[in-house]
Every structure is written in C-alpha cells, then in structure tokens.
CSV table of C-alpha atoms and ligand atoms in Angstrom, one decimal:
chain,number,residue,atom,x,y,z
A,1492,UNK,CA,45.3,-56.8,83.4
A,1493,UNK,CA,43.6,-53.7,81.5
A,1494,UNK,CA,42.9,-54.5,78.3
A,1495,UNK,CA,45.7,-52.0,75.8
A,1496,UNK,CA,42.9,-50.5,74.1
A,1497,UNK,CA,39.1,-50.9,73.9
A,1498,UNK,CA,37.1,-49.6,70.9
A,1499,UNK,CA,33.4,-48.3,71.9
A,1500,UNK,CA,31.4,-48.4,68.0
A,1501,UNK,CA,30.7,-50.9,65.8
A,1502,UNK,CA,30.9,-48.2,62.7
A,1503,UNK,CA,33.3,-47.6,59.7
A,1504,UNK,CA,35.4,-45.5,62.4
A,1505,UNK,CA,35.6,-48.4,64.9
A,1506,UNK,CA,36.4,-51.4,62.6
A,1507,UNK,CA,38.9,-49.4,61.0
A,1508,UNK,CA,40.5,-48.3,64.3
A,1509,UNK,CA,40.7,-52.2,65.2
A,1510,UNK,CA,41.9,-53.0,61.9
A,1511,UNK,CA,45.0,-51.1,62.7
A,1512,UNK,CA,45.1,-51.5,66.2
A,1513,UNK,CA,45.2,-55.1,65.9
A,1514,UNK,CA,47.7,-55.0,63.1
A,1515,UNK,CA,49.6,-52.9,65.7
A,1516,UNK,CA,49.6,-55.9,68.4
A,1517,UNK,CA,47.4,-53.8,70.2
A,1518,UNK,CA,45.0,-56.5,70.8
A,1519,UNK,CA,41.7,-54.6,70.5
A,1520,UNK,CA,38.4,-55.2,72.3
A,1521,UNK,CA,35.7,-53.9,70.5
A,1522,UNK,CA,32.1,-53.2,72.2
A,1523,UNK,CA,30.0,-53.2,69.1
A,1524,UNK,CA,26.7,-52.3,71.2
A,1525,UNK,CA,23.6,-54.8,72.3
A,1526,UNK,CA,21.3,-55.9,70.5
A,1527,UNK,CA,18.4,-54.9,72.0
A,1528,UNK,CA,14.8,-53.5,71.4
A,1529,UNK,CA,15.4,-50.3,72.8
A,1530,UNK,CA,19.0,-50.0,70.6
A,1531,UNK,CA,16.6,-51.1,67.6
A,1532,UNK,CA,14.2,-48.5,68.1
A,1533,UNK,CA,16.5,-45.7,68.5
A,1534,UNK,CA,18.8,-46.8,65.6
A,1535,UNK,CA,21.7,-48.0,67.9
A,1536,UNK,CA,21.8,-51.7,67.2
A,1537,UNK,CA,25.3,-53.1,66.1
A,1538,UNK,CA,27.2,-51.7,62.9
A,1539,UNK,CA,25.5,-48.4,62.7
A,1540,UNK,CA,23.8,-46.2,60.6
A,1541,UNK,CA,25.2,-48.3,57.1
A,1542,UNK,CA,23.5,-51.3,58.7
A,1543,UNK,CA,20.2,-49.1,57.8
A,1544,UNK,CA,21.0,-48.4,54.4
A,1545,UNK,CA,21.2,-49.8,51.2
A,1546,UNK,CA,23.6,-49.9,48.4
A,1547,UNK,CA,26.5,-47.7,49.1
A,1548,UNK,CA,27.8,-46.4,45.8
A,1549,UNK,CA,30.4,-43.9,47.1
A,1550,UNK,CA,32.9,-46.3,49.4
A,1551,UNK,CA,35.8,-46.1,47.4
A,1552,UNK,CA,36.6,-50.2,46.0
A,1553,UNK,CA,33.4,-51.2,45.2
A,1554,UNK,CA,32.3,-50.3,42.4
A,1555,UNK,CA,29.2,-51.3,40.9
A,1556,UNK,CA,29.0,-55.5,39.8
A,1557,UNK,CA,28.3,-58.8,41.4
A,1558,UNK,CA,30.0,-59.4,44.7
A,1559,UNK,CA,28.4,-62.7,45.8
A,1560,UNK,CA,31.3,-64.7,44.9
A,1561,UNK,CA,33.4,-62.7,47.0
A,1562,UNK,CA,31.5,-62.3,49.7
A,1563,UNK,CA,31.0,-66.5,49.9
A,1564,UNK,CA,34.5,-66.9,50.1
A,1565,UNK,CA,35.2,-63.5,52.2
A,1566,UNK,CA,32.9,-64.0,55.1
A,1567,UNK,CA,31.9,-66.5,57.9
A,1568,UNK,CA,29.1,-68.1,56.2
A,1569,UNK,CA,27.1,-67.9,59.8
A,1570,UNK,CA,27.5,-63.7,59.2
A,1571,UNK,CA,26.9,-64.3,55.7
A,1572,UNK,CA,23.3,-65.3,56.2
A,1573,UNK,CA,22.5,-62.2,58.3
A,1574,UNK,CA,22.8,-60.2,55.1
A,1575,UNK,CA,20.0,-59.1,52.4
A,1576,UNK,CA,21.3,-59.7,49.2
A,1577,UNK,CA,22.4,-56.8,47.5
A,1578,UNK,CA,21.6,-57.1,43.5
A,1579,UNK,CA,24.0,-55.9,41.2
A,1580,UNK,CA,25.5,-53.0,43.0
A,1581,UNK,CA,28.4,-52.9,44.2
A,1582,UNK,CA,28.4,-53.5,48.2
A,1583,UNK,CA,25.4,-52.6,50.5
A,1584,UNK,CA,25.5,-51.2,53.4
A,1585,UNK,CA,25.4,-53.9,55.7
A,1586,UNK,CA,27.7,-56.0,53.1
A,1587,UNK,CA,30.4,-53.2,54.3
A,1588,UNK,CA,29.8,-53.4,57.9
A,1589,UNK,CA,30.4,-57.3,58.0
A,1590,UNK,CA,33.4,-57.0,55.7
A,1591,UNK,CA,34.9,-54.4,57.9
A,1592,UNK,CA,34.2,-56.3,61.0
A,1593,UNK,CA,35.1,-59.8,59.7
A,1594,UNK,CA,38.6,-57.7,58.5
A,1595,UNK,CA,39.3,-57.0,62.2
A,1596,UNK,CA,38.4,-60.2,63.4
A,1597,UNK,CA,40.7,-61.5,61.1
A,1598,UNK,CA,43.9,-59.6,62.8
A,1599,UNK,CA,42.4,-60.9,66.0
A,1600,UNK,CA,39.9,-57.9,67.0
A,1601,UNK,CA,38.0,-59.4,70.1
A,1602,UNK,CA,34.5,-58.6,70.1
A,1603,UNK,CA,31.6,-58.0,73.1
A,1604,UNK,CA,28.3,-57.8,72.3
A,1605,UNK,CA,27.3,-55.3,74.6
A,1606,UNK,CA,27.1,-51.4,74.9
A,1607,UNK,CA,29.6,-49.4,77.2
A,1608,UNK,CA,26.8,-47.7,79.7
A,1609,UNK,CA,28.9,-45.4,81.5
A,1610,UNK,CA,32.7,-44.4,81.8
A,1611,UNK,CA,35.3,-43.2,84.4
A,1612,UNK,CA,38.2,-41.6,82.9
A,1613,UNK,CA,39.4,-39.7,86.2
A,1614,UNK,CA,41.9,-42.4,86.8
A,1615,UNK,CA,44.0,-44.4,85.0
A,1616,UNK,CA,43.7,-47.3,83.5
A,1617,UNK,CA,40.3,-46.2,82.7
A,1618,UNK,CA,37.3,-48.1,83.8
A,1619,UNK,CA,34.2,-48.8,81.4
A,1620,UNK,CA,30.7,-49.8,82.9
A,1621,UNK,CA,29.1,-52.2,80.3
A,1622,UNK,CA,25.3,-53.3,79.5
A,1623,UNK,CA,26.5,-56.6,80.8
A,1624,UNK,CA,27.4,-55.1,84.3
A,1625,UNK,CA,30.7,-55.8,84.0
A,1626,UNK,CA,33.8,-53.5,84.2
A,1627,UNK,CA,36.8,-53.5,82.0
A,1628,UNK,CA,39.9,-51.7,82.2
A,1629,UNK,CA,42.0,-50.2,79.5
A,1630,UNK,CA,45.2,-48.0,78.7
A,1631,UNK,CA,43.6,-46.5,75.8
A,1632,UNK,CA,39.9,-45.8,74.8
A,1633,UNK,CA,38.7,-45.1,71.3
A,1634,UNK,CA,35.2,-43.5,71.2
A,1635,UNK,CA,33.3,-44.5,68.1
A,1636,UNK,CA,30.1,-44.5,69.1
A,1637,UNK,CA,28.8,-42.4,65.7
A,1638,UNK,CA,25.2,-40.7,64.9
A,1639,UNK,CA,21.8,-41.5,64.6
A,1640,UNK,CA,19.7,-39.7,61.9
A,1641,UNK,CA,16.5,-37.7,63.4
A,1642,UNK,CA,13.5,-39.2,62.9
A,1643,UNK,CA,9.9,-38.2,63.9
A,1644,UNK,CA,8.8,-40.7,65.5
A,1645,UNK,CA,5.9,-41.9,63.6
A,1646,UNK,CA,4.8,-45.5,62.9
A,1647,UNK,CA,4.8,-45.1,59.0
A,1648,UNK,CA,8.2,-43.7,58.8
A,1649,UNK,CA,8.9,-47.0,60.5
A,1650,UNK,CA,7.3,-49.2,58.4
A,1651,UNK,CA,8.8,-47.5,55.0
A,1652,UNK,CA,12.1,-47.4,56.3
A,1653,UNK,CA,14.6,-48.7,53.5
A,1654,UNK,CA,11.4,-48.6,50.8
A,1655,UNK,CA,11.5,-45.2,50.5
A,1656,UNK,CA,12.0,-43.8,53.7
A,1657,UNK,CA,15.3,-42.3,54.5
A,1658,UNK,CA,17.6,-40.0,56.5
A,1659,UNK,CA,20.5,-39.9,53.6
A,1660,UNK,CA,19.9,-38.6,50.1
A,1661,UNK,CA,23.5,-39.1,49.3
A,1662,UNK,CA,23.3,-42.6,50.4
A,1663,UNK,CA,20.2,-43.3,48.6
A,1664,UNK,CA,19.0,-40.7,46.4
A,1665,UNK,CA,20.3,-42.5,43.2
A,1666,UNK,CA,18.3,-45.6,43.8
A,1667,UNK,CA,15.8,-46.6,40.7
A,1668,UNK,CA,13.0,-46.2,42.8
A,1669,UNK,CA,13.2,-42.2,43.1
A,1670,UNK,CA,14.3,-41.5,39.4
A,1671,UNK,CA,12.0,-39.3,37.6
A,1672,UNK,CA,9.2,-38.9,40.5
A,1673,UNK,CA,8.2,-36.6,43.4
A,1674,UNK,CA,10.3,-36.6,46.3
A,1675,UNK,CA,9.7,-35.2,50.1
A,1676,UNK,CA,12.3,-33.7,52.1
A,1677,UNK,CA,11.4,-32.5,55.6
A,1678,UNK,CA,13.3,-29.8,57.5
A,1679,UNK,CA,14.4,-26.2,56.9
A,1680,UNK,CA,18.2,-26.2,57.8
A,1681,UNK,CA,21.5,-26.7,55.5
A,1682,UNK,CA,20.8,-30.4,55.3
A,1683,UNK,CA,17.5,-30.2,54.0
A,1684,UNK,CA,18.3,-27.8,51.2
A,1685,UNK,CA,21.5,-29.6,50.6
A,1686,UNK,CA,19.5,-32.9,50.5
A,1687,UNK,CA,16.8,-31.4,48.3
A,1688,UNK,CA,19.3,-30.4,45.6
A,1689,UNK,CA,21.2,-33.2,45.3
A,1690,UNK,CA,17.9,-35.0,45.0
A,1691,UNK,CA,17.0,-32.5,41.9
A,1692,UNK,CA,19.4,-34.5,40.2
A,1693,UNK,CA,17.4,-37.4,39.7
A,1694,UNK,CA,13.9,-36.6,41.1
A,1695,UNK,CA,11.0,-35.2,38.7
A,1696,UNK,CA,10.5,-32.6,42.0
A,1697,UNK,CA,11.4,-32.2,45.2
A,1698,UNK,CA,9.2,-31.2,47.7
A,1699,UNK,CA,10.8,-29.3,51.1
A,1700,UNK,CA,8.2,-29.6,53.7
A,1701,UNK,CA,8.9,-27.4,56.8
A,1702,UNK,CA,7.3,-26.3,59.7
A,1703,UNK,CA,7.5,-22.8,59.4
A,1704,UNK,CA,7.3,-20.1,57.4
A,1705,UNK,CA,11.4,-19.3,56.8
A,1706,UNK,CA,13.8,-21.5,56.3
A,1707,UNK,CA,16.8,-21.9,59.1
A,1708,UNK,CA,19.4,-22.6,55.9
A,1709,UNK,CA,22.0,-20.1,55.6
A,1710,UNK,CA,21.2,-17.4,53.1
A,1711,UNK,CA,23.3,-18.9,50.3
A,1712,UNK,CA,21.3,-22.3,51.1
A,1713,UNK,CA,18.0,-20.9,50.6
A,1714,UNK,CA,19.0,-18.9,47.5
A,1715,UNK,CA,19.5,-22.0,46.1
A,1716,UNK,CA,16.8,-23.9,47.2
A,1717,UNK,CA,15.2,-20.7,45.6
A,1718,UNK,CA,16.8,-20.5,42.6
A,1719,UNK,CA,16.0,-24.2,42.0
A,1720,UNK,CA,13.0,-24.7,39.8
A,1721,UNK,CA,12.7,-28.1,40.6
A,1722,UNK,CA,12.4,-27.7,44.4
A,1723,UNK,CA,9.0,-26.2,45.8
A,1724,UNK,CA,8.8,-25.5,49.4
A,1725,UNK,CA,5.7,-26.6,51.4
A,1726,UNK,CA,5.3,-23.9,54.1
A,1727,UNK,CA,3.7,-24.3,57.6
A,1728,UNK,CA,3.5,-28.0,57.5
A,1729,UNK,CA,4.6,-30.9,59.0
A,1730,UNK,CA,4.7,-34.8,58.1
A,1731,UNK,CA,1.6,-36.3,59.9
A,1732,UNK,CA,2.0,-39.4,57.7
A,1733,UNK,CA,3.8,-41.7,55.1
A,1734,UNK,CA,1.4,-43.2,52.8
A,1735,UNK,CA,1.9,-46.4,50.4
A,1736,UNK,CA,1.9,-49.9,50.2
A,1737,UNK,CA,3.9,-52.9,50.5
A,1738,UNK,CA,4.3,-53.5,47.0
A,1739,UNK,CA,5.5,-50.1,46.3
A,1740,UNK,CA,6.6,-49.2,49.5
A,1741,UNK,CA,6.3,-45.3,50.0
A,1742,UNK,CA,3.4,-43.5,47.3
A,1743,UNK,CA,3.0,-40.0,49.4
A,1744,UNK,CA,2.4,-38.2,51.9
A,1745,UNK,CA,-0.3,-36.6,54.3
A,1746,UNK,CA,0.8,-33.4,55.3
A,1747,UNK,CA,-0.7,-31.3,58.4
A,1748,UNK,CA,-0.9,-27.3,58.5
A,1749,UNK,CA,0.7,-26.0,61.3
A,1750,UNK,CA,-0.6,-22.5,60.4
A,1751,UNK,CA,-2.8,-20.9,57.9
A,1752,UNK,CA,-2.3,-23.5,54.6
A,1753,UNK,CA,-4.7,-26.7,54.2
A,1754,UNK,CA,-4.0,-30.0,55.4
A,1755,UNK,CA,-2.7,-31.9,52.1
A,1756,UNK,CA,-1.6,-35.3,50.7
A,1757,UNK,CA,1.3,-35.2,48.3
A,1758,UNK,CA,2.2,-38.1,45.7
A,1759,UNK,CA,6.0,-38.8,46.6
A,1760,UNK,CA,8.3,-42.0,46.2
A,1761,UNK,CA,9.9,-41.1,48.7
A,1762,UNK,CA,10.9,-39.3,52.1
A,1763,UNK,CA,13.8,-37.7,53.0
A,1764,UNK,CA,14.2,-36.7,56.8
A,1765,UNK,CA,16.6,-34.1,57.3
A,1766,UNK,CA,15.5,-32.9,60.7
A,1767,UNK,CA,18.9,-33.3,62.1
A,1768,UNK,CA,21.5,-36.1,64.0
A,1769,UNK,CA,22.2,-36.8,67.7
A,1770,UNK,CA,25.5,-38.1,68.6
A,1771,UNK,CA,25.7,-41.6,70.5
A,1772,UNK,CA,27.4,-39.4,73.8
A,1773,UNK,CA,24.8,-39.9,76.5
A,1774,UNK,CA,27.2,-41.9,78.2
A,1775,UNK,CA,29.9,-39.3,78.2
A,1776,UNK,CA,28.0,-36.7,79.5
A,1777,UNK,CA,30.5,-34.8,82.6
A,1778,UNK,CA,33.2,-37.4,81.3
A,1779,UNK,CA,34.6,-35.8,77.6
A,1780,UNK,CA,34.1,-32.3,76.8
A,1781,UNK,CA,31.1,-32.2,74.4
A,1782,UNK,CA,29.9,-29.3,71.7
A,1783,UNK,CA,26.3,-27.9,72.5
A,1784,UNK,CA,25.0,-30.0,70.1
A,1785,UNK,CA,26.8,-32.9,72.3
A,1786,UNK,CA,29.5,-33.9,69.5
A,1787,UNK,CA,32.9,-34.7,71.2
A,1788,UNK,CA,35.4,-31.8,70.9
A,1789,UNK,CA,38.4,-32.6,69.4
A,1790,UNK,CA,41.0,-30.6,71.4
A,1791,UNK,CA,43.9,-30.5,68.2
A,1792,UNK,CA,43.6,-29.7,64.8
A,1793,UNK,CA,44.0,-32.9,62.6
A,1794,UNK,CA,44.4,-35.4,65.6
A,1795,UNK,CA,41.9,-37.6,66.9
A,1796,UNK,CA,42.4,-36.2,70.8
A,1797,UNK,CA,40.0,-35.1,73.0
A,1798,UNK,CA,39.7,-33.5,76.8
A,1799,UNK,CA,41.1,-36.4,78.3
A,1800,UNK,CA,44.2,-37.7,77.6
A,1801,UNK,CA,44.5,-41.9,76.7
A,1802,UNK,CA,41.1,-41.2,75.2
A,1803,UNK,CA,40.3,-40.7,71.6
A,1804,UNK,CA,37.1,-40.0,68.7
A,1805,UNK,CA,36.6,-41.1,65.8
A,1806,UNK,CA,34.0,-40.7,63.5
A,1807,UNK,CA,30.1,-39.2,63.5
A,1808,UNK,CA,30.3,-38.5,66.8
A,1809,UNK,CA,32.8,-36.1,66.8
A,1810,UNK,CA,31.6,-35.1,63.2
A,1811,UNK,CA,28.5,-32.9,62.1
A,1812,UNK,CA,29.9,-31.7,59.1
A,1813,UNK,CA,31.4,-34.4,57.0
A,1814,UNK,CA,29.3,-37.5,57.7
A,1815,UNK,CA,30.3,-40.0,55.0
A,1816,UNK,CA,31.6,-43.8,55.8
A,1817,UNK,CA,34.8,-42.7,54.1
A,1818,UNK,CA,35.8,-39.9,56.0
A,1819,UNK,CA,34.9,-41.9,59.6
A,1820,UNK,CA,37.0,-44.8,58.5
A,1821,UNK,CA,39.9,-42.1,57.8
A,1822,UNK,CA,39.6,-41.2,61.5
A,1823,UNK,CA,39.2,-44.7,62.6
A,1824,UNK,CA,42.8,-45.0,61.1
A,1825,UNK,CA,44.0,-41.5,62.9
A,1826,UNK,CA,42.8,-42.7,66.0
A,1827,UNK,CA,44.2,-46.1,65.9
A,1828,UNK,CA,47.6,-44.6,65.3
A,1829,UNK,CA,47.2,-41.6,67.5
A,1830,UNK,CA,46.5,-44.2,70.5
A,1831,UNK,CA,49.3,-46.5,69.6
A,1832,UNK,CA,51.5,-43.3,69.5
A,1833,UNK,CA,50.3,-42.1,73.3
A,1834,UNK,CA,50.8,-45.7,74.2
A,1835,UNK,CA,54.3,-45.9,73.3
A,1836,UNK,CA,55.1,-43.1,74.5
A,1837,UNK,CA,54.4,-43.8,77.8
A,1838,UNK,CA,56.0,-47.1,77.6
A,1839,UNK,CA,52.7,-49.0,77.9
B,2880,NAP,P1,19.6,-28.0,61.7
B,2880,NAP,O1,20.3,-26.8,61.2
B,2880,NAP,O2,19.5,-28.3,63.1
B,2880,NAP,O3,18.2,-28.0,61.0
B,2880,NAP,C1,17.2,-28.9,61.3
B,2880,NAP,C2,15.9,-28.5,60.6
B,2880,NAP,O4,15.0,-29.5,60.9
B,2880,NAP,C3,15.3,-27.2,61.0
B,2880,NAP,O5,14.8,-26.5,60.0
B,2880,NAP,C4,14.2,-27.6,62.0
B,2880,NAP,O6,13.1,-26.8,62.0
B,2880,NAP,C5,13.8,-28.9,61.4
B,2880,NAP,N1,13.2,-29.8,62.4
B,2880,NAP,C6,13.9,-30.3,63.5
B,2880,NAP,N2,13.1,-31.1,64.2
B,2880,NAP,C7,11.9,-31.1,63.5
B,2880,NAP,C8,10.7,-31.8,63.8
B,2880,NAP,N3,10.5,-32.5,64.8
B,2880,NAP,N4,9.7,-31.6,62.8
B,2880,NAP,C9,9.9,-30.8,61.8
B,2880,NAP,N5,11.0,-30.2,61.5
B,2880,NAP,C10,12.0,-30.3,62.4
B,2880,NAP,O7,20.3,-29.4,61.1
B,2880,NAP,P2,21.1,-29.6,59.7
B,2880,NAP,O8,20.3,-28.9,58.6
B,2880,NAP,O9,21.3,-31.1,59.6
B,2880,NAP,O10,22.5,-28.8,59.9
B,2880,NAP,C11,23.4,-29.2,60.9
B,2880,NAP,C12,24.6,-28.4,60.8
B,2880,NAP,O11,25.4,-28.7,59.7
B,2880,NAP,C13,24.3,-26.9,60.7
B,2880,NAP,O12,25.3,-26.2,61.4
B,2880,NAP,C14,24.5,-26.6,59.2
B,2880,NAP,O13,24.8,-25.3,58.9
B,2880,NAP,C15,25.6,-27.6,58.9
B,2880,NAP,N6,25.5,-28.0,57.4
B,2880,NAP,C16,26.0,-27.2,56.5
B,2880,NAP,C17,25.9,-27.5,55.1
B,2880,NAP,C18,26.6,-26.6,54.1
B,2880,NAP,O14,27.0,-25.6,54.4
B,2880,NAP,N7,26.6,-27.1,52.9
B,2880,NAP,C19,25.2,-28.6,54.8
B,2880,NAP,C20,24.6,-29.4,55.7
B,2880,NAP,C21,24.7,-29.1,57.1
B,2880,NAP,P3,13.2,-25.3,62.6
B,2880,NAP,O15,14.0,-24.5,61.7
B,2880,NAP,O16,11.8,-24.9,62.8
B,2880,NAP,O17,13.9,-25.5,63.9
C-alpha cells in the first residue's frame, strides 16, 4: 500500500505540514534526513538550519522567560536530553525543532531516520529511493528539504560556529555577545548589506569584507551600506581565518588581500557569512522543475504546487527571498492542505 503522503524535511516547513497532515488522517511519514558525518559537515543533519542556531527571538509564542518547566513536561524526556539548555530566552533553536517534531508525533506523524536519495515522479504512486535502500511509495509528496547557509569552508569557521560564527544576523545579531563591538560580515550581495545594517543596530561597527572592489548589492543596497557611518567596507579581501579562543569564542579576524590592499587582522566578536544559500534539491535534479539557482519553482501564485502534480514545496527550498522559520511553517500549513485538497479530489 503507498503510504498517503510522505514529508521529505525535518524543518519548520515539514513538521508543520505533518502537523496538519496528520490532523487530517493523512497519516504522514516523515524522512527527517540521516544522521550522518557527511549530512553534519554540509549542514544537513536532522531539523535544519534552527538546529544550528541559538535563541530564536522572532517565532511568534515565545517570548522571552523560562521555558524549562514546560519543556520537562512537553517533551519525551529521551529528546529532552539532546537539547543545550537555553537560559532565559524564550525558546532556542533546537528547543523549536523538537517541539515541532514531538507536536507531530503527537497526531501520529511516523518518522524515518533516513534521507530520500533519489525520486521517480513519472508514475504514480510515486516512488522515493531512501539512504536506507529501500523504496516507498506515496499518493502525495511534500518537499521540505530547506537551505543550507554558504559557508567557506575553513576549519575556524567550524570551530566558532554558534560562538560567534554565523550565517544569520537576524537570528543572532541581538545576542549579548555582539552588543557594542566590531562585527565582520563577508560577501558583497543584498544579504550582506542587509545583514550589515541590521547588525548596525547593536554592533559598535560593522565590517563588510568582500572580495572585490564593487559591491554586487543592488544600487539602493550599497547606498545604504554607504550612507551608513557605522559600516566600513573592507575591499579586495577575503576571510583566510577566524581568530579567538574558547573562552571567548570568536576575537577577530585574519584577512587576505586579494589585490593591491595589505593582508590584515581585524578585532571582531563576531562573523557573519553572507556568501549566499544552496537549496537541499540535488536529489530533484531532471525530477521538479528548479530556478537557476536550483530553488523549486512554484508553478501558481500563493499555492504550494510545483511541475508535477501530487507533488508539493514548502519552505527554504522553494524560498530565496523570505527565509524566516515563520514564513516556512506558513507553507508547511499551505502545503499540507494543498495535498489533502489534490488527494480528495481524486478520491484517494
Ligand atoms: P548573492 O547575490 O549571490 O551574493 C553573494 C555574495 O557573496 C557576492 O557578493 C559574492 O561575491 C560573495 N561570495 C560568494 N561566494 C564567496 C566566497 N567563496 N568568498 C567570498 N565571497 C563570496 O546572494 P545574496 O546576497 O544572499 O542574495 C540572494 C538573492 O536574494 C539576490 O537575488 C538578492 O537580490 C536577494 N536579496 C534581496 C534583498 C533585498 O532586496 N532587501 C535582501 C537579501 C537578498 P561576488 O560579488 O564577487 O560574486
């Protein structure tokens, strides 16, 4: 028997979609992804890119207090021990990933460990190829798959990951640590000047640190990262290394020329990548239309479709724009009732 629908993220998009697809009787199966080196290197492991931040101040209902109590009585205590505690704000990260999941497990969600590693949607009931080299079959699919945040690739970005590394200055721009002190952004485009002056807000200054010697921000963008006298833009250069400690986590930078300027080490608290995303879509490659920057195409305005029918997005990955938790679990609804709508449809 194919399974009614089958869920492919382990996101706010996906645990919302099985939230109401399991309230519908749909009797989701969720592939959350494997938990795997590899995945953990390329920021794919289970529950997405929340799982790699901290607090999250802007998810509407949790506002800023003590949730330990709640969360002892809320979750499985086995899931319960996978989480940092959080201090006093309101939920982190992680903290909103197991809630969301534990929610759909609750309406009976069924969950695989395991990531889907290929697809055929030319026949129906699709088939999905997992990591476990099995195949399951399904009415409906939900792609959920999300975004992971560009990194470089270096070692000491690694290591300062959540201590002053990271790819989010709305997620994480607030946190004590970068009040009042020097700040690194890296990358030229929308999202680094966007990132840069939200981070004006609460840093002393914000370096931008790009590789050339123009900016690839629209011209409004770079007016403002202009007109901003607490932004100063570190031409020709790239990030050859994050510098600090593990008491403080990050204290600067070393910077590399990549033309004319010196070589130069910058006192920072922290580093903001904004180098760009790549969507989770490998696996759809020739099976969903995708954009040329590989996001799924969603073929109707305000609806969750996509090339092939039966088959849904929600979320990151068919989202460059908008990029919050909030807005993916909004789709994760949309597509939830968007399948249960084709499904019924068809009488299946
Ligand atoms: P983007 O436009 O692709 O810019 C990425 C930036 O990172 C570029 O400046 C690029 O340098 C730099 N970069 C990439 N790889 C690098 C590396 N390995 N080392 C150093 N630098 C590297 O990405 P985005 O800024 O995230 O924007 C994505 C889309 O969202 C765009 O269409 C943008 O317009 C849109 N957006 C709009 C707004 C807004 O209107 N408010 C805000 C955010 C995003 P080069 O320039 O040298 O290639």
């Amino acid at each position: 028997m194919p399974e009614k629908v089958i869920i492919i993220g382990s996101g706010p998009a996906a645990w919302t979609a099985a939230i109401y697809a399991a309230r519908a009787e749909l009797k989701p199966l969720v592939f959350e992804g494997a938990i795997t080196e590899e995945n953990r290197l390329a920021g794919t492991l289970p529950l997405g890119q929340l799982a790699l931040t901290t607090e999250v101040e802007n998810f509407p209902g949790f506002p800023s207090g003590n949730l330990e109590e709640y969360l002892d009585t809320a979750m499985e205590k086995s899931r319960r021990m996978l989480m940092p505690p959080h201090g006093k704000h309101g939920v982190s990260g992680p903290e909103l990933m197991e809630l969301m999941r534990q929610q759909a497990v609750n309406f009976g969600t069924r969950i695989i460990t395991e990531d889907i590693v290929d697809v055929d949607f030319d026949s129906h009931p699709f088939r999905l190829f997992a990591s476990d080299e099995k195949t399951y079959e399904a009415l409906a699919v939900i792609v959920a798959t999300g975004a992971r945040a560009n990194y470089l690739g270096l070692e000491s970005e690694q290591r300062f990951k959540n201590r002053g590394v990271s790819a989010c200055a709305v997620c994480d721009g607030a946190l004590p640590r970068f009040r009042n002190k020097p700040l690194v952004v890296v990358g030229g485009g929308d999202s680094a000047v966007e990132e840069a002056d939200y981070l004006t807000k609460f840093a002393g200054l914000v370096y931008m640190v790009h590789r050339r010697d123009q900016l690839r921000a629209s011209r409004i963008m770079v007016k403002r990262a202009m007109d901003n006298p607490k932004i100063e833009i570190l031409w020709n250069r790239v990030l050859d290394e994050v510098l600090g400690n593990d008491k403080d986590g990050v204290t600067g930078v070393r910077l590399k020329s990549t033309g004319q300027e010196s070589d130069l080490d910058v006192e920072a608290s922290g580093v903001f990548l904004a180098i760009g995303h790549t969507p989770n879509t490998a696996f759809l490659k020739d099976k969903l239309k995708l954009s040329a920057k590989k996001y799924i195409v969603l073929t109707a305005a305000a609806r969750t479709y996509t090339s092939v029918e039966g088959v849904f997005a929600a979320g990151d990955v068919a989202d460059d724009y908008y990029r919050q938790a909030v807005t993916a679990a909004g789709t994760g609804c949309m597509a939830a009732l968007d399948a249960e709508r084709w499904l019924a449809a068809r009488g299946l």
